[in-house]
Amino acid sequence: MKNITFIGSGYVGLVSGAGISDFGHKVICADISEEKIQLLKNGKVPIYEPGLTELIKKNVDAGRLFFTSDLKKAIKKSDIIFIAVGTPQGEDRAADISSVKSVAKIIGENLNKYKVICTKSTVPVGTGELVKKIINKHNDKQTPFGYVSNPEFLREGSAIKDFLWPDRIVIGSDNKKSFDIMKEVYNPLYINDKPILNTSIVTAEMIKYAANAFLALKISYINEVANLCEALGANVQDVSKAMGQDGRISSKFLHPGPGYGGSCFPKDTKAFAALSRKNGQKMQTIEAAIEANKHQKIRMVKKIRSLVDGDFSKKIISVLGLSFKPNTDDIRDSASIDMINAINDGGGLVRAYDPIANDSMKKLFRNVEYFESWEEACKDADAVVIMTEWNEFRSMSIQKLKQLMNKPVLLDTRNIISIQKLKENEFYYDNVGRVSDDAN
Ligand code: UGA
């Protein structure tokens, strides 16, 4: 059993902290926000992630998971410190690592015995060296420490599953002692035969960006294939299904849509592109993926505009799904933001519904009407746009939808509605990459 502190009790810190406490270790989730810590101490989880509240409760009850805003005390008590603070996009597109730097300083000042310092936040390649330097600078007693990079590969909405059943664990270290300690942290997974890859620190940092950027690239690629399918009358769902059956390609992340969003892909691709330019190795593929994603979002707006005869003015448009993907209330960089902005700018009226992200969107758009069900949101609509593939939209009755609407007009940016049903109900419709057939 190890004593572990997570500094940063946001998305990554909470999921990983709760997950590691579930392995049997004693974990303190620390954060400078007293408000957040108070909430957690009261059994409330400040983010929406399926299964997280239960996992936290289970481990708090078992006496393995604690919360504090006293970073210094938490650091002193622990054998391993995870840095899990946010690294938002900075002004120059590169990730802003100011929080990582200030945490490194506090760690240096409070090193009272040998500890392993582990960065979990997504940081630009090369940050490990900087963190080590900062710790050393403030480590007056020159207490020895180990440094590792342990990137996370969690997906919002399925983060608990991803944490407890990962495809792989990457640990970048420059000495065997710290790697062995980290291996013990993940011992339960190791027993389950999950590959634990030991790399250099810089390689581990690189793996995170290379993986995220590749997935984003894959999405932009299939989106462009979908757009070409539209021009040629082919069906992208069949194309992607057949492509995915090739083991070298794999079927995952081959779903065309309105353009990727979230807190990771948009930020990480830009940071990766900025990093590569800075190092004189411009990554043309990633820059193209970013550009293609921007166009995909614009393309969705063009589609709905053309479905409503080229003019949003005074039209009621219902937007179903606001989060950047299902099972999260996160709307960061969601394609629905671009959609709502364009409809608003064009003088249209937006009626929105999301099973859980209404409140998040309310902070961004006040001039949108929010509803508690898709039925209410679609009443009297001149057009409906599906932006997120929530299950409840998949099973929506198209007949009922038609009865509710002023005109049967639908844009399905996630390809979840059967074209057959839309045709039967005489809808005027569009989707992404399916001109004629219906692969449903
Ligand atoms: C992503 C990665 O998948 C995780 O492995 C990584 O740990 C995480 O970023 C991170 O760096 O923290 P996440 O942003 O939660 O996870 O969401 P994804 O499931 O990857 O989806 C990202 C976006 O791509 C969403 O807008 C989604 O709708 C879109 N997408 C995904 C598609 O348009 N098509 C697909 O086939 C898959």
Coordinates of C-alpha atoms and ligand atoms in Angstrom, one line a residue:
M1 CA 0.0 0.0 0.0
K2 CA 1.3 3.4 -1.0
N3 CA 0.5 6.9 0.3
I4 CA -0.4 9.0 -2.7
T5 CA -1.4 12.6 -3.3
F6 CA -3.1 14.0 -6.4
I7 CA -2.6 17.7 -6.8
G8 CA -5.5 18.9 -8.8
S9 CA -8.9 17.4 -8.1
G10 CA -10.4 18.1 -11.5
Y11 CA -11.5 15.6 -14.0
V12 CA -8.2 13.7 -14.3
G13 CA -7.2 14.0 -10.6
L14 CA -10.6 12.8 -9.3
V15 CA -11.0 9.8 -11.7
S16 CA -7.4 8.7 -11.3
G17 CA -7.3 9.4 -7.5
A18 CA -10.5 7.4 -6.9
G19 CA -9.3 4.6 -9.3
I20 CA -6.0 4.3 -7.5
S21 CA -7.6 4.3 -4.1
D22 CA -9.8 1.5 -5.4
F23 CA -6.5 -0.5 -6.0
G24 CA -6.0 -0.4 -2.2
H25 CA -3.7 2.6 -1.9
K26 CA -4.3 5.5 0.5
V27 CA -5.0 8.6 -1.7
I28 CA -5.4 12.3 -0.9
C29 CA -7.0 14.4 -3.6
A30 CA -5.8 17.9 -3.0
D31 CA -6.8 21.1 -4.6
I32 CA -6.3 24.8 -4.0
S33 CA -10.0 25.4 -4.4
E34 CA -11.4 25.2 -0.9
E35 CA -14.9 25.3 -2.3
K36 CA -14.3 22.2 -4.5
I37 CA -12.7 20.3 -1.5
Q38 CA -15.7 21.2 0.7
L39 CA -18.1 19.9 -1.9
L40 CA -16.1 16.6 -2.1
K41 CA -16.0 16.3 1.7
N42 CA -19.8 16.7 1.7
G43 CA -20.0 13.7 -0.7
K44 CA -20.8 15.9 -3.8
V45 CA -18.8 15.4 -7.0
P46 CA -18.3 18.7 -8.9
I47 CA -18.2 17.0 -12.3
Y48 CA -20.5 14.6 -14.2
E49 CA -18.9 11.3 -15.0
P50 CA -20.9 8.1 -14.9
G51 CA -19.9 5.9 -11.9
L52 CA -17.5 8.5 -10.3
T53 CA -19.7 9.4 -7.4
E54 CA -20.1 5.8 -6.5
L55 CA -16.4 5.0 -6.8
I56 CA -15.5 8.0 -4.6
K57 CA -18.1 7.0 -2.0
K58 CA -16.9 3.4 -1.9
N59 CA -13.3 4.4 -1.3
V60 CA -14.1 7.3 1.2
D61 CA -16.2 4.8 3.2
A62 CA -13.3 2.3 3.1
G63 CA -11.0 4.9 4.6
R64 CA -8.7 5.0 1.5
L65 CA -9.7 8.3 -0.1
F66 CA -9.4 11.8 1.5
F67 CA -9.7 15.4 0.3
T68 CA -7.8 18.5 1.4
S69 CA -6.9 22.0 0.3
D70 CA -3.7 21.8 2.5
L71 CA -1.3 20.9 -0.3
K72 CA 1.8 21.1 1.9
K73 CA 0.6 18.7 4.4
A74 CA -0.6 16.3 1.7
I75 CA 2.8 16.4 0.0
K76 CA 4.7 15.7 3.2
K77 CA 2.5 12.7 4.1
S78 CA 2.9 11.0 0.7
D79 CA 5.4 8.7 -1.1
I80 CA 4.1 9.6 -4.6
I81 CA 2.8 12.9 -5.8
F82 CA 0.7 13.1 -9.0
I83 CA 0.5 16.4 -10.7
A84 CA -3.0 16.5 -12.2
V85 CA -3.7 20.2 -12.7
G86 CA -5.2 21.7 -15.8
T87 CA -3.1 22.8 -18.8
P88 CA -5.5 25.0 -20.8
Q89 CA -4.6 26.4 -24.2
G90 CA -2.4 29.4 -23.9
E91 CA -2.4 32.5 -26.1
D92 CA 0.2 31.1 -28.5
R93 CA -1.8 27.8 -29.0
A94 CA 0.7 25.9 -26.9
A95 CA -0.5 24.5 -23.6
D96 CA -0.4 26.8 -20.6
I97 CA 1.7 25.0 -17.9
S98 CA 1.7 27.8 -15.3
S99 CA -0.3 25.6 -12.8
V100 CA 2.2 22.7 -13.3
K101 CA 5.1 25.1 -12.6
S102 CA 3.6 26.5 -9.4
V103 CA 2.8 22.9 -8.2
A104 CA 6.4 21.9 -8.9
K105 CA 7.6 24.8 -6.7
I106 CA 5.3 23.8 -3.8
I107 CA 6.5 20.2 -4.2
G108 CA 10.2 21.3 -4.1
E109 CA 9.6 23.4 -1.0
N110 CA 7.9 20.5 0.8
L111 CA 10.1 17.5 0.0
N112 CA 10.7 16.0 3.4
K113 CA 11.8 12.4 2.2
Y114 CA 12.3 10.5 -1.0
K115 CA 9.2 10.7 -3.2
V116 CA 8.3 9.9 -6.8
I117 CA 6.8 13.0 -8.6
C118 CA 4.6 12.0 -11.4
T119 CA 3.0 14.2 -14.1
K120 CA -0.4 13.1 -15.3
S121 CA -1.5 16.4 -16.8
T122 CA -1.1 16.6 -20.5
V123 CA 2.0 18.8 -20.9
P124 CA 4.2 19.8 -23.8
V125 CA 7.0 17.4 -24.7
G126 CA 10.0 18.4 -22.6
T127 CA 8.1 19.7 -19.6
G128 CA 9.4 16.9 -17.4
E129 CA 12.9 18.4 -17.5
L130 CA 11.5 21.8 -16.5
V131 CA 9.5 20.3 -13.6
K132 CA 12.6 18.5 -12.3
K133 CA 14.6 21.8 -12.5
I134 CA 11.9 23.8 -10.6
I135 CA 11.6 21.1 -7.9
N136 CA 15.4 21.1 -7.6
K137 CA 15.6 24.9 -7.4
H138 CA 13.2 24.9 -4.3
N139 CA 14.5 21.7 -2.8
D140 CA 16.8 23.4 -0.2
K141 CA 17.8 20.3 1.6
Q142 CA 18.5 18.5 -1.7
T143 CA 16.2 15.6 -0.7
P144 CA 16.4 13.0 -3.5
F145 CA 13.3 12.4 -5.6
G146 CA 12.3 10.4 -8.7
Y147 CA 10.4 11.9 -11.6
V148 CA 8.1 10.1 -14.0
S149 CA 5.6 11.0 -16.7
N150 CA 2.4 8.9 -16.7
P151 CA 0.0 10.2 -19.3
E152 CA -3.7 9.5 -19.0
F153 CA -5.8 8.1 -21.8
L154 CA -9.3 8.5 -20.2
R155 CA -12.3 9.4 -22.3
E156 CA -15.0 11.5 -20.7
G157 CA -18.1 9.5 -20.2
S158 CA -16.3 6.2 -19.9
A159 CA -13.3 7.4 -17.8
I160 CA -13.9 4.9 -14.9
K161 CA -13.9 2.0 -17.3
D162 CA -10.9 3.4 -19.1
F163 CA -9.0 3.8 -15.8
L164 CA -9.8 0.4 -14.3
W165 CA -9.5 -1.5 -17.6
P166 CA -6.9 0.4 -19.6
D167 CA -5.4 -0.7 -22.9
R168 CA -1.9 0.2 -21.6
I169 CA -0.1 2.1 -18.9
V170 CA 2.8 4.3 -20.0
I171 CA 5.4 5.2 -17.5
G172 CA 8.3 7.4 -18.6
S173 CA 11.2 7.4 -16.1
D174 CA 14.9 7.9 -16.1
N175 CA 15.7 5.4 -13.4
K176 CA 14.6 1.9 -12.4
K177 CA 13.7 2.8 -8.8
S178 CA 10.9 5.2 -9.7
F179 CA 9.6 2.9 -12.4
D180 CA 9.4 0.0 -9.9
I181 CA 7.5 2.2 -7.4
M182 CA 5.0 3.2 -10.1
K183 CA 4.6 -0.4 -11.2
E184 CA 3.6 -1.1 -7.6
V185 CA 0.9 1.6 -7.8
Y186 CA -0.6 -0.1 -10.8
N187 CA 0.1 -3.6 -9.5
P188 CA -3.6 -4.8 -9.7
L189 CA -3.6 -4.0 -13.4
Y190 CA -0.3 -5.6 -13.9
I191 CA -1.6 -8.8 -12.4
N192 CA -4.5 -8.6 -14.9
D193 CA -1.8 -8.6 -17.6
K194 CA -2.1 -5.0 -18.8
P195 CA 1.0 -3.9 -20.6
I196 CA 3.0 -1.4 -18.6
L197 CA 5.3 0.3 -21.0
N198 CA 8.5 1.8 -19.6
T199 CA 9.9 4.6 -21.8
S200 CA 12.0 7.7 -21.3
I201 CA 10.2 10.7 -19.9
V202 CA 10.2 12.6 -23.2
T203 CA 8.9 9.6 -25.0
A204 CA 6.0 9.2 -22.6
E205 CA 5.1 12.9 -23.1
M206 CA 5.3 12.4 -26.8
I207 CA 3.0 9.3 -26.7
K208 CA 0.2 11.2 -25.3
Y209 CA 0.2 13.9 -28.0
A210 CA 0.9 11.4 -30.8
A211 CA -2.1 9.3 -29.7
N212 CA -4.6 12.1 -29.3
A213 CA -3.5 13.8 -32.5
F214 CA -3.8 10.5 -34.4
L215 CA -7.3 9.9 -33.2
A216 CA -8.3 13.5 -34.2
L217 CA -6.6 12.9 -37.5
K218 CA -8.6 9.8 -38.0
I219 CA -11.9 11.6 -37.3
S220 CA -11.0 14.4 -39.7
Y221 CA -10.1 11.9 -42.3
I222 CA -13.4 10.0 -42.1
N223 CA -15.3 13.4 -42.1
E224 CA -13.6 14.3 -45.3
V225 CA -14.4 10.8 -46.7
A226 CA -18.0 11.4 -45.7
N227 CA -18.1 14.7 -47.5
L228 CA -16.7 13.1 -50.7
C229 CA -19.3 10.3 -50.3
E230 CA -22.0 13.0 -50.4
A231 CA -20.6 14.3 -53.6
L232 CA -20.4 10.9 -55.2
G233 CA -23.5 9.3 -53.8
A234 CA -21.7 6.7 -51.7
N235 CA -22.6 5.7 -48.2
V236 CA -19.9 6.6 -45.6
Q237 CA -21.3 4.2 -43.0
D238 CA -20.7 1.2 -45.3
V239 CA -17.3 2.7 -46.3
S240 CA -16.2 3.1 -42.7
K241 CA -17.6 -0.4 -41.7
A242 CA -15.6 -2.1 -44.4
M243 CA -12.5 0.0 -43.7
G244 CA -12.7 -0.8 -40.0
Q245 CA -12.8 -4.6 -40.6
D246 CA -9.2 -4.3 -41.7
G247 CA -7.3 -4.9 -38.5
R248 CA -4.6 -2.4 -39.5
I249 CA -7.3 0.4 -39.6
S250 CA -9.7 -0.7 -36.8
S251 CA -13.3 0.4 -36.6
K252 CA -12.9 2.8 -33.7
F253 CA -13.0 6.6 -34.3
L254 CA -14.3 6.2 -37.8
H255 CA -17.7 7.8 -37.2
P256 CA -18.2 10.9 -39.2
G257 CA -19.9 13.8 -37.4
P258 CA -20.0 17.6 -36.9
G259 CA -16.3 17.9 -36.1
Y260 CA -14.5 16.7 -32.9
G261 CA -14.8 18.8 -29.8
G262 CA -14.0 18.5 -26.1
S263 CA -11.3 19.6 -23.8
C264 CA -8.6 17.4 -25.4
F265 CA -8.5 17.0 -29.2
P266 CA -8.9 20.6 -30.2
K267 CA -6.4 21.8 -27.6
D268 CA -3.9 18.9 -27.9
T269 CA -3.8 19.0 -31.8
K270 CA -3.1 22.8 -31.7
A271 CA -0.4 22.3 -29.0
F272 CA 1.2 19.5 -30.9
A273 CA 1.2 21.5 -34.1
A274 CA 2.7 24.5 -32.3
L275 CA 5.3 22.3 -30.7
S276 CA 6.3 20.7 -34.0
R277 CA 6.6 24.1 -35.7
K278 CA 8.7 25.4 -32.8
N279 CA 11.1 22.5 -33.4
G280 CA 11.3 23.0 -37.1
Q281 CA 9.3 19.9 -37.9
K282 CA 5.9 21.2 -39.1
M283 CA 3.4 18.4 -38.9
Q284 CA 1.3 18.9 -42.0
T285 CA -1.0 16.0 -41.3
I286 CA -2.1 17.5 -37.9
E287 CA -2.4 21.0 -39.3
A288 CA -4.6 19.6 -42.0
A289 CA -6.7 17.7 -39.5
I290 CA -7.3 20.9 -37.5
E291 CA -8.3 22.8 -40.6
A292 CA -10.6 20.0 -41.8
N293 CA -12.3 20.0 -38.3
K294 CA -12.9 23.8 -38.5
H295 CA -14.5 23.3 -42.0
Q296 CA -16.6 20.4 -40.8
K297 CA -18.2 22.6 -38.1
I298 CA -18.9 25.3 -40.7
R299 CA -20.2 22.7 -43.1
M300 CA -22.9 21.6 -40.6
V301 CA -24.1 25.2 -40.3
K302 CA -24.2 25.5 -44.2
K303 CA -26.3 22.3 -44.3
I304 CA -28.9 23.5 -41.9
R305 CA -29.0 26.9 -43.5
S306 CA -29.7 25.3 -46.9
L307 CA -32.4 23.1 -45.3
V308 CA -34.2 26.2 -44.2
D309 CA -34.0 27.9 -47.6
G310 CA -30.8 29.8 -46.9
D311 CA -32.2 32.0 -44.2
F312 CA -32.4 31.6 -40.4
S313 CA -34.3 34.8 -39.8
K314 CA -37.2 34.3 -37.4
K315 CA -37.0 30.5 -37.9
I316 CA -37.3 28.2 -34.9
I317 CA -34.4 25.7 -34.9
S318 CA -34.3 23.0 -32.3
V319 CA -30.8 21.8 -31.3
L320 CA -30.8 18.4 -29.8
G321 CA -27.6 17.6 -27.9
L322 CA -25.2 20.2 -26.6
S323 CA -22.3 18.3 -25.1
F324 CA -19.4 17.5 -27.3
K325 CA -20.3 13.8 -27.0
P326 CA -22.8 11.7 -25.0
N327 CA -22.5 10.9 -21.3
T328 CA -20.9 14.1 -20.3
D329 CA -22.1 17.6 -19.5
D330 CA -18.9 19.1 -21.0
I331 CA -19.6 21.5 -23.8
R332 CA -16.0 22.7 -24.4
D333 CA -15.4 23.2 -28.1
S334 CA -18.6 21.3 -28.9
A335 CA -19.8 21.7 -32.5
S336 CA -23.2 22.7 -31.0
I337 CA -21.6 26.1 -29.9
D338 CA -20.8 27.0 -33.6
M339 CA -24.2 25.9 -34.6
I340 CA -26.0 28.0 -32.0
N341 CA -23.8 31.0 -32.7
A342 CA -24.6 30.8 -36.4
I343 CA -28.3 30.5 -35.9
N344 CA -28.4 33.3 -33.4
D345 CA -26.3 35.5 -35.8
G346 CA -28.7 34.8 -38.6
G347 CA -31.7 36.0 -36.6
G348 CA -33.0 32.5 -35.8
L349 CA -34.5 31.3 -32.5
V350 CA -32.8 28.4 -30.8
R351 CA -34.7 25.9 -28.7
A352 CA -32.2 23.5 -27.1
Y353 CA -32.3 20.3 -25.2
D354 CA -29.6 18.1 -23.8
P355 CA -30.2 15.3 -21.2
I356 CA -27.5 16.8 -18.9
A357 CA -25.6 19.7 -20.5
N358 CA -28.4 22.4 -20.5
D359 CA -26.9 24.0 -17.5
S360 CA -23.4 24.1 -18.9
M361 CA -24.7 25.8 -22.1
K362 CA -26.9 28.3 -20.2
K363 CA -23.6 29.9 -18.9
L364 CA -22.6 30.5 -22.5
F365 CA -25.9 31.4 -24.2
R366 CA -28.7 33.2 -22.4
N367 CA -30.6 33.9 -25.6
V368 CA -31.5 30.3 -26.1
E369 CA -34.6 28.6 -24.8
Y370 CA -33.8 25.4 -22.9
F371 CA -36.2 22.5 -22.4
E372 CA -36.4 19.3 -20.3
S373 CA -37.2 16.9 -23.1
W374 CA -36.7 16.6 -26.9
E375 CA -40.5 16.7 -27.4
E376 CA -40.8 20.1 -25.7
A377 CA -37.8 21.5 -27.6
C378 CA -39.0 20.4 -31.0
K379 CA -42.5 21.8 -30.6
D380 CA -43.4 24.2 -33.5
A381 CA -39.8 23.9 -34.9
D382 CA -39.0 24.9 -38.4
A383 CA -36.0 22.5 -38.3
V384 CA -34.3 20.1 -35.9
V385 CA -30.6 19.5 -35.7
I386 CA -29.2 16.5 -33.9
M387 CA -25.7 17.5 -32.6
T388 CA -24.9 14.7 -30.0
E389 CA -25.7 11.0 -30.3
W390 CA -27.4 10.5 -27.0
N391 CA -29.3 7.2 -26.9
E392 CA -32.6 8.9 -26.3
F393 CA -32.3 10.6 -29.7
R394 CA -31.5 7.3 -31.4
S395 CA -34.8 5.9 -30.3
M396 CA -36.9 9.0 -31.0
S397 CA -40.2 8.4 -32.8
I398 CA -39.9 10.2 -36.2
Q399 CA -43.6 10.1 -36.6
K400 CA -44.1 11.9 -33.3
L401 CA -41.3 14.3 -34.1
K402 CA -43.1 15.3 -37.4
Q403 CA -46.4 15.9 -35.5
L404 CA -44.6 18.2 -33.1
M405 CA -42.8 20.3 -35.7
N406 CA -44.0 23.2 -37.8
K407 CA -42.2 21.6 -40.8
P408 CA -40.5 18.2 -41.1
V409 CA -36.9 19.3 -41.6
L410 CA -34.0 17.5 -39.9
L411 CA -30.2 17.6 -39.9
D412 CA -28.7 14.5 -38.4
T413 CA -25.0 15.4 -37.8
R414 CA -24.4 12.0 -36.1
N415 CA -26.0 9.7 -38.6
I416 CA -28.2 8.1 -36.0
I417 CA -31.7 8.4 -37.6
S418 CA -32.8 5.9 -40.3
I419 CA -33.1 7.5 -43.7
Q420 CA -35.8 5.0 -44.4
K421 CA -37.9 6.4 -41.6
L422 CA -37.3 10.0 -42.6
K423 CA -38.4 9.1 -46.2
E424 CA -41.5 7.3 -45.0
N425 CA -42.4 10.4 -43.0
E426 CA -41.6 12.8 -45.8
F427 CA -38.9 14.7 -44.0
Y428 CA -36.7 17.2 -45.8
Y429 CA -33.4 16.0 -44.3
D430 CA -29.6 15.9 -44.5
N431 CA -26.9 14.0 -42.6
V432 CA -23.1 13.4 -42.9
G433 CA -22.1 11.2 -45.9
R434 CA -25.2 9.3 -46.6
V435 CA -26.9 10.5 -49.7
S436 CA -29.0 7.5 -50.7
D437 CA -28.9 4.2 -48.9
D438 CA -29.5 3.6 -45.3
A439 CA -27.0 1.3 -43.6
N440 CA -29.1 1.1 -40.3
Ligands
UGA1 C1 -10.0 11.9 -25.8 C2 -9.2 10.6 -26.0 O1 -10.1 9.7 -26.6 C3 -8.7 10.0 -24.7 O2 -8.0 8.8 -24.9 C4 -7.8 11.0 -24.0 O3 -7.4 10.5 -22.7 C5 -8.6 12.3 -23.8 O4 -9.1 12.8 -25.0 C6 -7.7 13.3 -23.1 O5 -6.7 13.6 -23.7 O6 -7.9 13.6 -21.9 P1 -12.4 12.6 -25.0 O7 -12.0 14.0 -25.4 O8 -13.1 12.4 -23.7 O9 -11.1 11.7 -25.0 O10 -13.5 12.1 -26.0 P2 -13.5 11.2 -27.3 O11 -14.3 10.0 -27.1 O12 -12.1 10.9 -27.8 O13 -14.2 12.1 -28.4 C7 -13.6 13.4 -28.8 C8 -14.4 14.0 -29.9 O14 -14.4 13.3 -31.1 C9 -15.9 14.1 -29.6 O15 -16.4 15.3 -30.0 C10 -16.5 13.0 -30.4 O16 -17.9 13.2 -30.8 C11 -15.6 13.0 -31.6 N1 -15.6 11.7 -32.3 C12 -15.1 10.6 -31.7 C13 -16.1 11.6 -33.7 O17 -16.6 12.6 -34.2 N2 -16.0 10.4 -34.3 C14 -15.5 9.3 -33.7 O18 -15.5 8.2 -34.4 C15 -15.0 9.4 -32.4

